[in-house]
Amino acid sequence: MDQERLDTTKRHLELKECYNYLPHDVQEIEPDVLRKTPECSELVNTLQKFFEHGKTLSNRVLELIARGLHLQDPYFFVKKHRYCGQKKGIVNVRSTYYPRINVSKVLEDQTRCGEHSDWGGITLLVQDAPGLEVRNLKGQWTPAPPIEGAILVLTGDLMQRWTSDRVIAAKHRVVFPASETEMQTSRQSITFFGHPDGDEIIECVDGSDIYRPIGSREYFDVKLKEIWTEDCQYSY
């Protein structure tokens, strides 16, 4: 389980619980362990299926972005994720649980999930309850409620750097429910975090160099250190 403070202006950890799934980590689990724990085996199988579907959809979206930018190679971004699911990759699936809210125990300045943008290329999100808000280019927060059968696509920091601000990283947050009834309802989301391979150097595709080249792994590590606190536990 991971704890975070994605909005580093806040003092307290966010009110959520996270579980990260990386296929190459699961491969190191002994088969006997999975056989003896059916629940664990079922969870692994479900997350693996989600990961594979997420990879397929993510590659399609990355291709469409390249085509929209009229890049010579429509698979330019896809090729930067060739190690997706392997140790050289950084892509992961995350299950996030937001427990029901006990108002009396909420600390001053605490959030469910603070304002932030994701770090990679694109993110795919499935959610089961309201609470997510996305900030538009005018700085206004707009609710992004769940839509049956829909997957939300969010663009990340490295995509913004790659495209010289033609594709802007989507700032988003999860706010507290507006009513007492909703306060007593938990919230669940599952996310496919698309991130370029660790050995890739992210450079502006138009040659403008408005952002300095940076390693994909280097950027990930910098952002990880920003949210790290002594009472956080994080692994990747």
CSV table of C-alpha atoms in Angstrom, one decimal:
chain,number,residue,atom,x,y,z
A,1,MET,CA,0.0,0.0,0.0
A,2,ASP,CA,1.2,3.5,-0.8
A,3,GLN,CA,0.6,6.8,0.8
A,4,GLU,CA,1.2,10.1,-0.9
A,5,ARG,CA,0.9,13.8,-0.8
A,6,LEU,CA,0.7,14.7,-4.5
A,7,ASP,CA,0.0,18.3,-3.8
A,8,THR,CA,3.2,19.2,-2.0
A,9,THR,CA,1.7,22.5,-0.6
A,10,LYS,CA,-0.4,20.4,1.7
A,11,ARG,CA,0.8,19.1,5.1
A,12,HIS,CA,-1.0,15.8,5.5
A,13,LEU,CA,-1.2,12.6,3.6
A,14,GLU,CA,-4.2,12.1,1.4
A,15,LEU,CA,-7.2,10.0,2.4
A,16,LYS,CA,-6.8,7.1,0.1
A,17,GLU,CA,-5.2,3.7,-0.2
A,18,CYS,CA,-3.3,2.5,-3.3
A,19,TYR,CA,-2.0,-0.7,-4.7
A,20,ASN,CA,0.5,-0.7,-7.6
A,21,TYR,CA,0.7,-3.6,-10.0
A,22,LEU,CA,3.7,-4.2,-12.2
A,23,PRO,CA,3.7,-7.5,-14.3
A,24,HIS,CA,7.5,-8.0,-13.9
A,25,ASP,CA,7.1,-7.9,-10.1
A,26,VAL,CA,4.4,-10.5,-10.2
A,27,GLN,CA,6.5,-12.8,-12.3
A,28,GLU,CA,8.8,-13.1,-9.3
A,29,ILE,CA,6.0,-14.6,-7.1
A,30,GLU,CA,6.5,-18.3,-6.5
A,31,PRO,CA,3.7,-20.3,-8.3
A,32,ASP,CA,3.1,-22.2,-5.1
A,33,VAL,CA,2.2,-19.0,-3.4
A,34,LEU,CA,-0.5,-18.2,-6.0
A,35,ARG,CA,-1.9,-21.7,-5.9
A,36,LYS,CA,-2.3,-21.6,-2.1
A,37,THR,CA,-4.0,-18.2,-2.2
A,38,PRO,CA,-6.8,-18.2,-4.8
A,39,GLU,CA,-7.8,-14.7,-3.9
A,40,CYS,CA,-4.3,-13.4,-4.7
A,41,SER,CA,-4.2,-15.4,-8.0
A,42,GLU,CA,-7.6,-14.0,-9.1
A,43,LEU,CA,-6.4,-10.5,-8.3
A,44,VAL,CA,-3.2,-11.0,-10.3
A,45,ASN,CA,-5.2,-12.4,-13.3
A,46,THR,CA,-7.6,-9.5,-13.3
A,47,LEU,CA,-5.0,-6.9,-13.1
A,48,GLN,CA,-2.9,-8.6,-15.8
A,49,LYS,CA,-6.0,-8.5,-18.1
A,50,PHE,CA,-6.5,-4.9,-17.3
A,51,PHE,CA,-2.9,-4.2,-18.0
A,52,GLU,CA,-3.0,-5.8,-21.4
A,53,HIS,CA,-6.1,-4.0,-22.4
A,54,GLY,CA,-4.7,-0.7,-21.1
A,55,LYS,CA,-1.5,-1.3,-23.1
A,56,THR,CA,-3.5,-1.8,-26.3
A,57,LEU,CA,-5.6,1.3,-25.8
A,58,SER,CA,-2.7,3.4,-24.7
A,59,ASN,CA,-0.7,2.6,-27.8
A,60,ARG,CA,-3.7,3.5,-30.0
A,61,VAL,CA,-4.1,6.9,-28.2
A,62,LEU,CA,-0.3,7.5,-28.5
A,63,GLU,CA,-0.6,6.8,-32.2
A,64,LEU,CA,-3.5,9.2,-32.6
A,65,ILE,CA,-1.6,12.0,-30.8
A,66,ALA,CA,1.3,11.5,-33.2
A,67,ARG,CA,-1.0,11.6,-36.2
A,68,GLY,CA,-2.7,14.7,-34.9
A,69,LEU,CA,0.7,16.4,-34.6
A,70,HIS,CA,1.5,15.3,-38.2
A,71,LEU,CA,4.7,13.5,-37.1
A,72,GLN,CA,6.5,11.7,-39.8
A,73,ASP,CA,6.4,8.5,-37.8
A,74,PRO,CA,2.8,7.9,-36.5
A,75,TYR,CA,4.3,5.3,-34.1
A,76,PHE,CA,6.9,7.6,-32.6
A,77,PHE,CA,5.4,7.7,-29.1
A,78,VAL,CA,4.4,4.0,-29.2
A,79,LYS,CA,8.0,3.1,-29.8
A,80,LYS,CA,9.1,5.0,-26.7
A,81,HIS,CA,7.0,2.5,-24.7
A,82,ARG,CA,8.4,-0.7,-26.1
A,83,TYR,CA,9.3,-2.2,-22.7
A,84,CYS,CA,5.8,-1.7,-21.3
A,85,GLY,CA,5.3,-4.3,-18.6
A,86,GLN,CA,9.0,-5.2,-18.4
A,87,LYS,CA,11.7,-4.0,-15.9
A,88,LYS,CA,13.0,-1.4,-18.3
A,89,GLY,CA,9.6,0.1,-18.4
A,90,ILE,CA,7.8,2.3,-15.9
A,91,VAL,CA,4.2,1.7,-16.9
A,92,ASN,CA,2.0,0.5,-14.0
A,93,VAL,CA,-1.6,-0.1,-13.0
A,94,ARG,CA,-2.8,1.3,-9.8
A,95,SER,CA,-6.0,0.5,-7.8
A,96,THR,CA,-7.0,3.4,-5.6
A,97,TYR,CA,-9.6,3.1,-2.8
A,98,TYR,CA,-11.1,6.2,-1.2
A,99,PRO,CA,-12.8,5.2,2.1
A,100,ARG,CA,-15.9,6.8,3.2
A,101,ILE,CA,-15.3,10.1,5.1
A,102,ASN,CA,-15.5,10.6,8.8
A,103,VAL,CA,-15.6,14.3,8.9
A,104,SER,CA,-14.6,14.5,12.6
A,105,LYS,CA,-11.3,12.8,11.7
A,106,VAL,CA,-10.3,14.9,8.7
A,107,LEU,CA,-7.3,17.0,9.5
A,108,GLU,CA,-7.0,20.7,8.5
A,109,ASP,CA,-5.6,21.1,5.0
A,110,GLN,CA,-6.1,17.3,4.3
A,111,THR,CA,-7.4,16.2,0.9
A,112,ARG,CA,-8.7,13.1,-0.8
A,113,CYS,CA,-6.3,13.5,-3.7
A,114,GLY,CA,-4.5,16.8,-4.1
A,115,GLU,CA,-4.1,18.9,-7.3
A,116,HIS,CA,-1.5,17.4,-9.6
A,117,SER,CA,-0.7,16.3,-13.1
A,118,ASP,CA,0.5,12.8,-13.9
A,119,TRP,CA,4.2,12.4,-14.8
A,120,GLY,CA,4.2,10.4,-18.0
A,121,GLY,CA,2.7,10.3,-21.5
A,122,ILE,CA,-0.9,9.5,-21.0
A,123,THR,CA,-3.1,8.0,-18.3
A,124,LEU,CA,-6.2,5.9,-18.6
A,125,LEU,CA,-8.7,6.0,-15.8
A,126,VAL,CA,-11.8,4.0,-14.8
A,127,GLN,CA,-13.8,5.2,-11.8
A,128,ASP,CA,-17.0,4.3,-10.1
A,129,ALA,CA,-18.1,7.5,-8.2
A,130,PRO,CA,-18.0,11.3,-8.6
A,131,GLY,CA,-15.2,13.4,-7.0
A,132,LEU,CA,-12.7,13.8,-9.8
A,133,GLU,CA,-12.2,17.3,-11.1
A,134,VAL,CA,-10.1,18.5,-14.1
A,135,ARG,CA,-8.7,22.1,-14.5
A,136,ASN,CA,-9.3,23.6,-17.9
A,137,LEU,CA,-7.1,26.1,-19.7
A,138,LYS,CA,-8.9,29.0,-18.0
A,139,GLY,CA,-8.0,27.7,-14.6
A,140,GLN,CA,-11.6,26.5,-13.8
A,141,TRP,CA,-12.2,23.2,-12.1
A,142,THR,CA,-14.7,21.0,-14.0
A,143,PRO,CA,-16.3,17.8,-12.6
A,144,ALA,CA,-15.4,14.7,-14.5
A,145,PRO,CA,-18.0,12.2,-13.2
A,146,PRO,CA,-17.9,8.5,-14.2
A,147,ILE,CA,-19.7,7.6,-17.5
A,148,GLU,CA,-20.8,4.0,-17.9
A,149,GLY,CA,-18.5,2.2,-20.4
A,150,ALA,CA,-16.1,5.2,-20.7
A,151,ILE,CA,-12.4,5.5,-20.0
A,152,LEU,CA,-11.0,8.9,-19.2
A,153,VAL,CA,-7.7,9.9,-20.9
A,154,LEU,CA,-5.4,12.3,-19.1
A,155,THR,CA,-2.2,13.7,-20.6
A,156,GLY,CA,0.9,13.9,-18.5
A,157,ASP,CA,4.0,16.1,-18.0
A,158,LEU,CA,6.3,14.3,-20.3
A,159,MET,CA,3.8,14.5,-23.2
A,160,GLN,CA,3.6,18.3,-22.6
A,161,ARG,CA,7.4,18.5,-22.8
A,162,TRP,CA,7.5,16.2,-25.9
A,163,THR,CA,5.0,18.4,-27.7
A,164,SER,CA,6.3,21.8,-26.7
A,165,ASP,CA,3.0,22.6,-24.9
A,166,ARG,CA,0.8,21.7,-27.8
A,167,VAL,CA,-0.6,18.9,-25.6
A,168,ILE,CA,-1.0,20.3,-22.0
A,169,ALA,CA,-0.7,18.1,-19.0
A,170,ALA,CA,-4.1,17.8,-17.3
A,171,LYS,CA,-4.2,19.1,-13.8
A,172,HIS,CA,-6.7,17.1,-11.7
A,173,ARG,CA,-7.8,16.3,-8.1
A,174,VAL,CA,-10.3,14.3,-6.2
A,175,VAL,CA,-12.4,16.5,-3.8
A,176,PHE,CA,-14.5,15.6,-0.8
A,177,PRO,CA,-18.1,14.6,-1.5
A,178,ALA,CA,-20.6,17.5,-1.4
A,179,SER,CA,-23.3,15.8,0.7
A,180,GLU,CA,-23.5,13.7,3.9
A,181,THR,CA,-24.9,10.8,2.0
A,182,GLU,CA,-21.9,10.8,-0.5
A,183,MET,CA,-19.6,11.2,2.5
A,184,GLN,CA,-20.6,7.7,3.6
A,185,THR,CA,-19.9,6.2,0.2
A,186,SER,CA,-16.5,4.9,-0.7
A,187,ARG,CA,-14.9,5.5,-4.1
A,188,GLN,CA,-12.8,3.2,-6.3
A,189,SER,CA,-10.6,3.9,-9.3
A,190,ILE,CA,-8.2,1.9,-11.4
A,191,THR,CA,-5.6,3.6,-13.5
A,192,PHE,CA,-3.2,2.7,-16.2
A,193,PHE,CA,-0.2,5.1,-15.9
A,194,GLY,CA,1.5,5.2,-19.3
A,195,HIS,CA,5.1,6.3,-19.0
A,196,PRO,CA,8.0,6.2,-21.5
A,197,ASP,CA,10.7,3.6,-21.0
A,198,GLY,CA,13.2,4.4,-18.4
A,199,ASP,CA,16.1,4.7,-20.9
A,200,GLU,CA,14.3,7.2,-23.2
A,201,ILE,CA,15.4,10.8,-23.5
A,202,ILE,CA,12.4,13.2,-23.8
A,203,GLU,CA,13.1,16.0,-26.3
A,204,CYS,CA,10.7,18.4,-28.0
A,205,VAL,CA,9.5,16.7,-31.2
A,206,ASP,CA,9.4,20.0,-33.1
A,207,GLY,CA,13.0,20.8,-32.3
A,208,SER,CA,12.1,24.0,-30.4
A,209,ASP,CA,13.9,22.9,-27.3
A,210,ILE,CA,11.7,25.0,-25.1
A,211,TYR,CA,12.2,22.2,-22.5
A,212,ARG,CA,15.7,20.8,-21.9
A,213,PRO,CA,16.1,17.1,-22.8
A,214,ILE,CA,15.5,14.9,-19.7
A,215,GLY,CA,15.6,11.2,-19.1
A,216,SER,CA,12.3,9.4,-18.5
A,217,ARG,CA,13.6,7.7,-15.4
A,218,GLU,CA,15.3,10.9,-14.2
A,219,TYR,CA,12.0,12.8,-14.4
A,220,PHE,CA,10.2,10.0,-12.6
A,221,ASP,CA,12.7,10.0,-9.8
A,222,VAL,CA,12.6,13.8,-9.4
A,223,LYS,CA,8.8,13.8,-9.1
A,224,LEU,CA,8.9,10.8,-6.7
A,225,LYS,CA,11.3,12.7,-4.4
A,226,GLU,CA,8.9,15.7,-4.4
A,227,ILE,CA,6.0,13.7,-2.9
A,228,TRP,CA,8.2,11.5,-0.6
A,229,THR,CA,7.9,12.0,3.1
A,230,GLU,CA,9.2,9.9,6.0
A,231,ASP,CA,5.7,8.6,6.6
A,232,CYS,CA,5.2,7.5,3.0
A,233,GLN,CA,5.8,4.1,1.6
A,234,TYR,CA,6.4,3.9,-2.1
A,235,SER,CA,7.8,1.3,-4.5
A,236,TYR,CA,8.2,0.9,-8.2
